[in-house]
Short mmCIF file of C-alpha atoms and ligand atoms in Angstrom, two decimals:
data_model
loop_
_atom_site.label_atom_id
_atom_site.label_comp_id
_atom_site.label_asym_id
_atom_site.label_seq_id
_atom_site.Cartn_x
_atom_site.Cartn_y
_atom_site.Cartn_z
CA UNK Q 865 0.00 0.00 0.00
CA UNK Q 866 0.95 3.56 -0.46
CA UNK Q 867 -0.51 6.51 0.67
CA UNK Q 868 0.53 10.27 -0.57
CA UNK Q 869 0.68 13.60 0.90
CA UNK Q 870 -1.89 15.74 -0.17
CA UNK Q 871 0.60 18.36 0.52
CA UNK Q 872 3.75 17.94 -1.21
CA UNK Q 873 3.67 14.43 -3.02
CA UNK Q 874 5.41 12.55 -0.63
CA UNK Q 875 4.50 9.31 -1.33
CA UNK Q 876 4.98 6.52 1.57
CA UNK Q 877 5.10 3.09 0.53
CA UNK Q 878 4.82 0.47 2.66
CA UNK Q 879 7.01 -1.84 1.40
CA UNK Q 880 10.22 0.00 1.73
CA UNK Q 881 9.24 1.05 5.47
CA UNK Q 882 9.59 -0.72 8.71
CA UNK Q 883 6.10 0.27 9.55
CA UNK Q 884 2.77 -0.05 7.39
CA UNK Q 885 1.08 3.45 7.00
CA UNK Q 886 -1.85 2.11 8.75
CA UNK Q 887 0.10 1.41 12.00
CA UNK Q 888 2.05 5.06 12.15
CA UNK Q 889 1.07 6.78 15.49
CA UNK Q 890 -1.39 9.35 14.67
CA UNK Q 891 1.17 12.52 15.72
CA UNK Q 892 3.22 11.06 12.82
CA UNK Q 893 3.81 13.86 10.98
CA UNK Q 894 4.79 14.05 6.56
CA UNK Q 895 9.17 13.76 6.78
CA UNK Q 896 8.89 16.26 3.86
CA UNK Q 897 6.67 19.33 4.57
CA UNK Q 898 5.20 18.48 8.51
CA UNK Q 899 1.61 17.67 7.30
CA UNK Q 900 -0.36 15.75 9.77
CA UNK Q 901 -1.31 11.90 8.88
CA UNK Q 902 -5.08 13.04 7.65
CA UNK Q 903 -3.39 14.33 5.17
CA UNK Q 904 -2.39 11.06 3.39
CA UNK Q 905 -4.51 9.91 0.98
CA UNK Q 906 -4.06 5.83 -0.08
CA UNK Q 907 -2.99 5.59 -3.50
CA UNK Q 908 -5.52 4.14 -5.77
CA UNK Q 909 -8.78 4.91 -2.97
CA UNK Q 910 -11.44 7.26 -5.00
CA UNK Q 911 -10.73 10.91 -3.98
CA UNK Q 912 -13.27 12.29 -2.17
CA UNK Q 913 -15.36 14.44 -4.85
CA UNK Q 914 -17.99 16.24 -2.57
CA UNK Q 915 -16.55 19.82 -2.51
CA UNK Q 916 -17.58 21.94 0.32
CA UNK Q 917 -19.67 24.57 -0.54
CA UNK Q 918 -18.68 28.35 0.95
CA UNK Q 919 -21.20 29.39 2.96
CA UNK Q 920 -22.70 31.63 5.44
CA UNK Q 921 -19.06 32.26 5.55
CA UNK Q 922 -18.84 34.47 2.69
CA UNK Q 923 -21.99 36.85 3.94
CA UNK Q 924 -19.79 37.77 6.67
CA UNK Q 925 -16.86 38.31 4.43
CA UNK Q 926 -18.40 40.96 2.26
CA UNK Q 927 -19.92 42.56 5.11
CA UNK Q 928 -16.09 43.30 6.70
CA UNK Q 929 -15.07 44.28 2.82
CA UNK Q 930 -17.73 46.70 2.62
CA UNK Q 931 -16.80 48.44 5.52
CA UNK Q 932 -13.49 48.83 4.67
CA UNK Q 933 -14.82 51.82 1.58
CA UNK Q 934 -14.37 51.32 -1.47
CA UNK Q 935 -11.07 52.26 -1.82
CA UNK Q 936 -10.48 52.18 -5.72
CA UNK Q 937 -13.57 51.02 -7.80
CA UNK Q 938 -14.50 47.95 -5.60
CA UNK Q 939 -11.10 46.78 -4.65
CA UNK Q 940 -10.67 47.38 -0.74
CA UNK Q 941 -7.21 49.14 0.77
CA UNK Q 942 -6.06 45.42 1.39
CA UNK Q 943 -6.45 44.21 -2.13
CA UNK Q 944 -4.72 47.20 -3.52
CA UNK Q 945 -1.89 46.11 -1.33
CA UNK Q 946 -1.76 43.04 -2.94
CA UNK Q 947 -2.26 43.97 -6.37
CA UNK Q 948 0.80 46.36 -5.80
CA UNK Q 949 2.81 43.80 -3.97
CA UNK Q 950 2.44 41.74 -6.90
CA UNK Q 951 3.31 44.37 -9.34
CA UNK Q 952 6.56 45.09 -7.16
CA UNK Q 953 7.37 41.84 -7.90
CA UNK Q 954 6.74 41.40 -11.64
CA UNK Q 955 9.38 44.79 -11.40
CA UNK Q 956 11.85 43.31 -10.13
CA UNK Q 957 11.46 40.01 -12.44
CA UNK Q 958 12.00 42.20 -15.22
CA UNK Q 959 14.89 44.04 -13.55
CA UNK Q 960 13.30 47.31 -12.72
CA UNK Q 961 14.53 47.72 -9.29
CA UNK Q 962 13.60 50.95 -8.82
CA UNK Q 963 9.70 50.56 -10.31
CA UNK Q 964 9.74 47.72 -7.93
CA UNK Q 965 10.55 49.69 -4.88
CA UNK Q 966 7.71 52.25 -5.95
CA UNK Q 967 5.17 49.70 -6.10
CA UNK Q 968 6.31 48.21 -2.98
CA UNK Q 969 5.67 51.46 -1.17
CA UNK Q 970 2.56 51.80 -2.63
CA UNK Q 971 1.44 48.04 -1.18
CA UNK Q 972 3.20 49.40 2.39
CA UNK Q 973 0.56 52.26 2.56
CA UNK Q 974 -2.17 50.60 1.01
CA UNK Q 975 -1.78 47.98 4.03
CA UNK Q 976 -1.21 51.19 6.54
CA UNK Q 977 -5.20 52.13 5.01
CA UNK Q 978 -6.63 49.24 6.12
CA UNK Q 979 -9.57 49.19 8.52
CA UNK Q 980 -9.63 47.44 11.83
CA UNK Q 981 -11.84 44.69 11.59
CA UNK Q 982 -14.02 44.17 14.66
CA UNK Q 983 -13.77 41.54 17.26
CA UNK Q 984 -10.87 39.68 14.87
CA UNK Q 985 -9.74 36.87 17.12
CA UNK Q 986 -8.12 32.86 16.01
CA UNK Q 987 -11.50 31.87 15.75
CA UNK Q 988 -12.97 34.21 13.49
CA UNK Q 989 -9.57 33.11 11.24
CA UNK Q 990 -9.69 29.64 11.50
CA UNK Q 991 -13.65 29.78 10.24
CA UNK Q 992 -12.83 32.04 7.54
CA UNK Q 993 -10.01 30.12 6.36
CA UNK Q 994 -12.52 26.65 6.64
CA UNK Q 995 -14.54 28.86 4.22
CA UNK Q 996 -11.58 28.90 1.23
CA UNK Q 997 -11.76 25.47 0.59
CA UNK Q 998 -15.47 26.42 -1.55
CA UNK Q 999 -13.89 29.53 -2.55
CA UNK Q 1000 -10.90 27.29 -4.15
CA UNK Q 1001 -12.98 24.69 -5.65
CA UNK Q 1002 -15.27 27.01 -7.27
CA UNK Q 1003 -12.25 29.12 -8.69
CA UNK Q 1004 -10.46 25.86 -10.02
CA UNK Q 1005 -14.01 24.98 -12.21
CA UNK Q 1006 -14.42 28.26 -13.27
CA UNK Q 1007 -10.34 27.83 -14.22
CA UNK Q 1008 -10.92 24.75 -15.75
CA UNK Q 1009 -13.49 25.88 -18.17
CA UNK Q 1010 -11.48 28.86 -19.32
CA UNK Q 1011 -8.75 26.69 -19.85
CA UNK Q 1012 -6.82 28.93 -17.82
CA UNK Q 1013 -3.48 27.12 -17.06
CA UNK Q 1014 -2.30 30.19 -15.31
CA UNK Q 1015 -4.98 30.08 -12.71
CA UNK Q 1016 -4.90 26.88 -11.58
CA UNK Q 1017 -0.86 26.77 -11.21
CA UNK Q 1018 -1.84 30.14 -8.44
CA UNK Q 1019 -4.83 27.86 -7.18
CA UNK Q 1020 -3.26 24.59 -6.34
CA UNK Q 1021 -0.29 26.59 -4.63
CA UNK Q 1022 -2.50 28.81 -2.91
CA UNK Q 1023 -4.92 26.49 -1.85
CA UNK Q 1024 -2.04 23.83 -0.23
CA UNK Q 1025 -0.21 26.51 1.52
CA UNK Q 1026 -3.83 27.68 2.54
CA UNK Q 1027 -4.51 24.22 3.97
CA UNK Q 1028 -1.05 24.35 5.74
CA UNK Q 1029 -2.03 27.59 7.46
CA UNK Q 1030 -5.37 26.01 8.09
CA UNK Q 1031 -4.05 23.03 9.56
CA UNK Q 1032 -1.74 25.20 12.29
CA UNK Q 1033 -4.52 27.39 13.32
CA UNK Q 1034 -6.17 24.51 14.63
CA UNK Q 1035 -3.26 22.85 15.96
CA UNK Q 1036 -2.85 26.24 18.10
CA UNK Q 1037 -6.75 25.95 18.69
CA UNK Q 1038 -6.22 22.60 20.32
CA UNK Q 1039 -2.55 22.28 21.83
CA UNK Q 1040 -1.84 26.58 22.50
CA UNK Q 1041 1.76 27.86 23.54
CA UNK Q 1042 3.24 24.24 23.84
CA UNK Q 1043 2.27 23.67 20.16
CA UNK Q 1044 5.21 25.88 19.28
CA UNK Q 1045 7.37 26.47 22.57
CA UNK Q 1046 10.83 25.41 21.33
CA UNK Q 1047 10.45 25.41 17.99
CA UNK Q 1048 10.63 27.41 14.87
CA UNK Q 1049 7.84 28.82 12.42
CA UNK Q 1050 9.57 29.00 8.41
CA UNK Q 1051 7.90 30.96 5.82
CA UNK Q 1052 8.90 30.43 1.98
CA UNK Q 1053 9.40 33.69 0.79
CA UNK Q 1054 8.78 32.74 -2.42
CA UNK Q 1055 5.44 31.19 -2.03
CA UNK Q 1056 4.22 31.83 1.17
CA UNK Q 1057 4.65 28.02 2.60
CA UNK Q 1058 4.74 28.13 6.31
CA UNK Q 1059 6.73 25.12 8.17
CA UNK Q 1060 6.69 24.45 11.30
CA UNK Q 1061 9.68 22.07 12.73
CA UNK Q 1062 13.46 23.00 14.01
CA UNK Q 1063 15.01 23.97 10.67
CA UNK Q 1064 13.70 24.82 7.15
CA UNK Q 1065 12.96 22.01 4.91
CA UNK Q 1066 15.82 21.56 2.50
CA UNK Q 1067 13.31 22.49 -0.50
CA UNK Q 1068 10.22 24.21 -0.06
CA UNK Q 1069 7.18 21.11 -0.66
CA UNK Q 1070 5.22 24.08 -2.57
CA UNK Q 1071 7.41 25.89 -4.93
CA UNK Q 1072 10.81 23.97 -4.57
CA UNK Q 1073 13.10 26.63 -3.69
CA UNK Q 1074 15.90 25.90 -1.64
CA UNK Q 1075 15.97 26.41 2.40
CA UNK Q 1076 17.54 29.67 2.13
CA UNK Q 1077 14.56 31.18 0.72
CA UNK Q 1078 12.91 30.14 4.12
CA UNK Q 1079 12.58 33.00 6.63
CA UNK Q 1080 12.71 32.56 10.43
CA UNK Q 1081 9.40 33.96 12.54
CA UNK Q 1082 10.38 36.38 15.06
CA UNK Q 1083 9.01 38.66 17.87
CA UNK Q 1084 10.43 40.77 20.11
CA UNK Q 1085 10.84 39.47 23.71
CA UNK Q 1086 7.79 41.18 25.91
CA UNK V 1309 21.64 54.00 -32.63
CA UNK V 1310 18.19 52.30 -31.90
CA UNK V 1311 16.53 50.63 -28.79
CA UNK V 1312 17.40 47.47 -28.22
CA UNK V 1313 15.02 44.71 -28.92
CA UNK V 1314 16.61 43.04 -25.58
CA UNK V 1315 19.12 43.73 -22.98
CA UNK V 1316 21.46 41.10 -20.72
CA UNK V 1317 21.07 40.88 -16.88
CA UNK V 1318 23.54 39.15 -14.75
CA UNK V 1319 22.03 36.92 -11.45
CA UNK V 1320 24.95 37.62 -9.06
CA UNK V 1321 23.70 34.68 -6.99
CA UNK V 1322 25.10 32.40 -10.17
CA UNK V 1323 27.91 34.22 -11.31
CA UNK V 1324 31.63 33.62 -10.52
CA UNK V 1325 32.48 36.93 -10.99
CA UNK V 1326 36.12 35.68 -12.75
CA UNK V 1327 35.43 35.28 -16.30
CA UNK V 1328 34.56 35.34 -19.75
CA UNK V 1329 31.64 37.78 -20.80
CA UNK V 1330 33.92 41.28 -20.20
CA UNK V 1331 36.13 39.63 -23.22
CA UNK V 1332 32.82 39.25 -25.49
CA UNK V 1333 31.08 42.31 -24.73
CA UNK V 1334 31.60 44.37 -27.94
CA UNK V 1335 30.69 47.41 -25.67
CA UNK V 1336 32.24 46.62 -22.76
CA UNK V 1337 28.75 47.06 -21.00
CA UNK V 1338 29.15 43.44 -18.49
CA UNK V 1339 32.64 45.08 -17.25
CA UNK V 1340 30.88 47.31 -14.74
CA UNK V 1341 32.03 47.91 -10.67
CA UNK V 1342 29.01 46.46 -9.51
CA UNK V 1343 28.72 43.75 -11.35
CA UNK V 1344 25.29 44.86 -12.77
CA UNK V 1345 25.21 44.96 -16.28
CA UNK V 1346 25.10 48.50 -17.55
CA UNK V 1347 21.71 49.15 -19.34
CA UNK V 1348 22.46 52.41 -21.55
CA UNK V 1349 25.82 49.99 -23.35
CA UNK V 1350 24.24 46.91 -23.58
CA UNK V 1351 22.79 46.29 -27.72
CA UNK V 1352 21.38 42.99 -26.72
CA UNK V 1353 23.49 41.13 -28.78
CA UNK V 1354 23.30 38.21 -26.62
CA UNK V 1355 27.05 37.26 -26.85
CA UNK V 1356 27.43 37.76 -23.31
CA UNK V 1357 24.67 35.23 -22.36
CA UNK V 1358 25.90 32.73 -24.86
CA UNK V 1359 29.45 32.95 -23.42
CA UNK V 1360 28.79 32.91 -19.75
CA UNK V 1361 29.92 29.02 -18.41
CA UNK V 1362 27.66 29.52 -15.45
CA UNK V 1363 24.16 30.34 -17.28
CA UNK V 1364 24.25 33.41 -14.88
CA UNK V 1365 22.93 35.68 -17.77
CA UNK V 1366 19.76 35.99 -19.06
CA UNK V 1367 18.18 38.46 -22.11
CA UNK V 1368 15.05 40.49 -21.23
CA UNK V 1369 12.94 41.76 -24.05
CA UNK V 1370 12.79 45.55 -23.53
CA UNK V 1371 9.25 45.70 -24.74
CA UNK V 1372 6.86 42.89 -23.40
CA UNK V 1373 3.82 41.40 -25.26
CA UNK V 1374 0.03 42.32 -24.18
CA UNK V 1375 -1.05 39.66 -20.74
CA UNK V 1376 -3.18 36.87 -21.67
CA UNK V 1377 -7.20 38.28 -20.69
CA UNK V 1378 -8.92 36.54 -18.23
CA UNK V 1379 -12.57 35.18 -18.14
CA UNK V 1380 -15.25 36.75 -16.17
CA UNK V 1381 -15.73 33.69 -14.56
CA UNK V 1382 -12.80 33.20 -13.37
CA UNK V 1383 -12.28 36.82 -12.53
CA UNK V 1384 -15.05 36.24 -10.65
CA UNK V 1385 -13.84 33.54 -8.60
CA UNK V 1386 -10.78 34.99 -7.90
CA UNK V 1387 -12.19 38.38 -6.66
CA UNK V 1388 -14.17 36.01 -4.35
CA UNK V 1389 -10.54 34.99 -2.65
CA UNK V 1390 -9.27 37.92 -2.87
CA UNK V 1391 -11.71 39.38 -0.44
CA UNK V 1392 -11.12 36.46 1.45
CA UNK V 1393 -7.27 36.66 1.39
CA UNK V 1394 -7.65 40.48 2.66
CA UNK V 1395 -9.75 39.87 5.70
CA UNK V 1396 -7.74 37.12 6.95
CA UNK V 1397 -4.22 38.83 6.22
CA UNK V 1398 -6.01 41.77 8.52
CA UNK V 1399 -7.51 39.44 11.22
CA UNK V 1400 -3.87 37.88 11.46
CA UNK V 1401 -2.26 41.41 11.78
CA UNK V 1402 -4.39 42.32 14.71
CA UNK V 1403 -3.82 39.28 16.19
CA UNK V 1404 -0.29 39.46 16.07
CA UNK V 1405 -0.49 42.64 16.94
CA UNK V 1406 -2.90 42.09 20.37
CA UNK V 1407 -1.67 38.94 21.54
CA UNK V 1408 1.30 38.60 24.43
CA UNK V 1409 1.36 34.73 23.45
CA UNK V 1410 5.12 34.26 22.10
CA UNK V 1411 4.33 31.36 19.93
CA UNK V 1412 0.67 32.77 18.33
CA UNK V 1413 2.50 35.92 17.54
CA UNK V 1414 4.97 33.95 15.31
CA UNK V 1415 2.18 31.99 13.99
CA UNK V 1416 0.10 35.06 13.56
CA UNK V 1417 3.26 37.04 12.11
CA UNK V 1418 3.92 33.86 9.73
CA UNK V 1419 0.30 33.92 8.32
CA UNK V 1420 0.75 37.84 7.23
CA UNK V 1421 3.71 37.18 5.09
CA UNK V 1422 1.96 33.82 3.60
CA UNK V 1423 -1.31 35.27 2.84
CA UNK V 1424 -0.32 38.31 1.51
CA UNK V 1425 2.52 36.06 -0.58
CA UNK V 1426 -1.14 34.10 -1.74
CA UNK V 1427 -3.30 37.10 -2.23
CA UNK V 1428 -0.30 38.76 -4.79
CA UNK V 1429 -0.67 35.46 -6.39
CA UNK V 1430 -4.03 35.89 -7.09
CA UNK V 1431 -3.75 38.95 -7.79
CA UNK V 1432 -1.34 38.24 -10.78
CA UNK V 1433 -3.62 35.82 -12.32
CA UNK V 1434 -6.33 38.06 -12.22
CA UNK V 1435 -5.37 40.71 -14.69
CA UNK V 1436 -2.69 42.00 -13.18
CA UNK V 1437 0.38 39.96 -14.69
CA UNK V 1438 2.48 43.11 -16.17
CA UNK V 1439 3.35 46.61 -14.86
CA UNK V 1440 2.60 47.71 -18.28
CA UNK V 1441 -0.48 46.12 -18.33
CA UNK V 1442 -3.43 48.29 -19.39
CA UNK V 1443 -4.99 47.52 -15.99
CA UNK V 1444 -1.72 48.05 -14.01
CA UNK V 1445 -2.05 51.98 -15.73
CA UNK V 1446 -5.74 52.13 -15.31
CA UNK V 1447 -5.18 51.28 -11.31
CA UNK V 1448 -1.93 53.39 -10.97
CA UNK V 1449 -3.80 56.49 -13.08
CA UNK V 1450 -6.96 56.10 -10.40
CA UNK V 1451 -4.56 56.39 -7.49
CA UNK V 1452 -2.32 59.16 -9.15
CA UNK V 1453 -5.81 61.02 -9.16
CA UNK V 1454 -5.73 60.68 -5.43
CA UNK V 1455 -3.91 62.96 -2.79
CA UNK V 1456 -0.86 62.40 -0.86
CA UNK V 1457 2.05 60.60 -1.43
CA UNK V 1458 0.54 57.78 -2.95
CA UNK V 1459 -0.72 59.93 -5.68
CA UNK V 1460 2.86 61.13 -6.18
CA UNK V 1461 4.32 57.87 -6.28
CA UNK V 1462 1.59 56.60 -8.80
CA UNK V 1463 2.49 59.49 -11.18
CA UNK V 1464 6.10 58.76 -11.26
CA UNK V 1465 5.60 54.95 -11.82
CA UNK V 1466 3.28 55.90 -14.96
CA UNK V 1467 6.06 58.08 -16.03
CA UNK V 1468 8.89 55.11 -15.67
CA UNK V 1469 6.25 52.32 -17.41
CA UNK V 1470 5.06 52.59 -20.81
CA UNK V 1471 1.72 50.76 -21.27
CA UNK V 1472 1.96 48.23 -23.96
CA UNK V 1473 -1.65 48.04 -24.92
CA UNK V 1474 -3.87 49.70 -27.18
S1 SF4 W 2114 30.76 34.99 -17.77
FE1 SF4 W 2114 29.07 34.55 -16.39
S2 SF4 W 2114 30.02 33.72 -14.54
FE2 SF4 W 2114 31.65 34.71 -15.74
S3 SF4 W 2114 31.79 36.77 -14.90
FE3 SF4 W 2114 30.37 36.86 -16.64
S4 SF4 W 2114 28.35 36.55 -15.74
FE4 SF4 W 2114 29.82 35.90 -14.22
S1 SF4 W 2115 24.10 41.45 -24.74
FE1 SF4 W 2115 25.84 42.03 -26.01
S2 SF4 W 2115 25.99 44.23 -25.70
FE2 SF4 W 2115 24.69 43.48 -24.04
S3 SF4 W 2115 26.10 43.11 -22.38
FE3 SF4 W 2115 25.89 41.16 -23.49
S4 SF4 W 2115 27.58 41.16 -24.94
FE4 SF4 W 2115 27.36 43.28 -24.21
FE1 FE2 W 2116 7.79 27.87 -1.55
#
């Protein structure tokens, strides 16, 4: 038998390991990118095709957008951010470092814009992060129809590193402080991958970038 | 003598620094102090790029073609996440912010950079590929109309990029 991450493709097969998948303890955790053991799928066993649906979710969503103003014909302050962020980047992938740092200003007070959201707590997160897995589904069909090979490249990256994040939000919901005392949080600064675990992974399970593209969570000591 | 077509970039990160492209350069534009190729010289001959052992340059078109459109549907979709993306980059940021728990402000701190890393993904697939896109120019010409700084910086990125559609 083998089963495969859902994450990065690790694929572990049962008859090159000591132990049969079926028998790991259930803190086992995916050698390449930390995913938990739900995240295995057996290889060959139907997928599971009933997408979740976004729901009420999404009411709440627009409600929080709409108070933010419409900042620049329907985008909010926080998507101009983005859009900017990104643009800083396609810059400096054409090697137009100083267009790059203009646009990256622009995303840094774009984000300064941004209106408090009331009552924003883990739970609040965790549910609205639940609440991408319709969002993704329904963007991958509409991706698929249009053919558009771009799109889904973004989509399955964002929606594994979005089920990464997922995963650790309710890992904090359920174990708090000792989930993380004594260890490290990575982010690929290339994709966004967050790892949890005493050093980076050697290459990042998303994008493949090497661990020095892996930044190192800090805070200052309170 | 005319624009160039394309010019050469060096990636420091790959190159050795010891070697052959200053002898091919016709213009002696790769044989610069730091090591960044110099634009104004460079003819985009290519020779450079050809020569290098290392692969460490690469030619960039000086002129890009117009971004693949995108379907309303999928435009769509992807404003859907978007919006999505936003609130939760936000809710993160306060909670980082608020919190005196070491390990959920590194958590919190860690889902900032990733979502916003997401949400610029999206964003690039939804229109947004190019700089000189006509909806780059459209967005930075709405903001130039603004006040403030922003408006200033807006104004001098639409006089750096040319758009390069109709
Ligand atoms: S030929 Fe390539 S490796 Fe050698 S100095 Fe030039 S860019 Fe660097
Ligand atoms: S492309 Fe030609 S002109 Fe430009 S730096 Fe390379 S060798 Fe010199
Ligand atoms: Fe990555």
């Amino acid at each position: 038998m083998k089963a495969v991450c859902q994450l990065c493709g690790y694929v572990y097969d049962d008859e090159k390991e000591s132990v049969p998948f079926a028998e790991l303890p259930d803190d086992w955790t995916c050698p390449c990118c930390g995913a938990p053991k739900e995240f295995f799928e057996i290889e060959g066993s139907p997928e599971e095709a009933a997408e979740p649906v976004a729901d009420a979710q999404d009411e709440a969503i627009r409600i929080a957008t709409d108070a933010e103003g419409d900042v620049m014909a329907g985008l909010s302050a926080g998507q101009v951010a983005a859009l900017c962020g990104n643009l800083a980047r396609g810059c400096e992938k054409q090697n137009l470092p100083r267009e790059s740092a203009l646009f990256a200003q622009l995303a840094e007070s774009f984000t300064a814009q941004v209106e408090p959201i009331d009552g924003a707590d883990i739970h609040g997160l965790a549910d609205l992060l639940m609440g991408d897995a319709g969002r993704y589904a329904a963007a991958r069909n509409a991706a698929k129809a249009a053919g558009d090979r771009g799109s889904l490249r973004a989509l399955t990256w964002g929606e594994r590193i979005t089920n990464m994040l997922s995963y650790l939000v309710g890992r904090y919901l359920k174990d708090g402080e000792a989930f993380l005392k004594d260890t490290e949080v990575w982010v690929c600064a290339a994709c966004g991958f967050i790892y949890v675990g005493d050093e980076a992974p050697e290459l990042c399970p998303v994008c493949k970038v090497p661990a020095w593209k892996f930044e190192k969570m800090e805070v200052k000591a309170s | 003598m005319s624009t160039p077509r394309k010019y050469a970039v060096r990636n420091l990160r790959l190159c050795t620094k010891d070697c052959i492209c200053l002898f091919v350069c016709p213009y002696g534009a790769t044989d610069t102090e730091n090591s960044v190729i110099d634009v104004d010289k460079c003819v985009g001959c290519g020779a450079c790029a050809e020569a290098c052992p290392s692969g460490a340059i690469y030619m960039v078109p000086a002129t890009y073609p117009p971004q693949q459109k995108k379907q309303d549907s999928v435009l769509e979709a992807m404003g859907e996440l978007s919006r999505a993306k936003a609130d939760e980059e936000q809710i993160a940021r306060q909670i980082a912010a608020e919190t005196g728990e070491e390990g959920l402000a590194r958590l919190m701190k860690a889902a900032v950079k990733s979502l916003r890393l997401v949400h610029e993904d999206v964003m690039r697939e939804s229109g947004y590929m190019l700089p000189q896109s006509a909806n780059a120019q459209a967005l930075l010409a709405r903001i130039a109309d603004g006040e403030g700084a922003s408006a200033q910086t807006a104004k001098e990125l639409l006089d750096l990029i040319p758009c390069n559609e109709p």
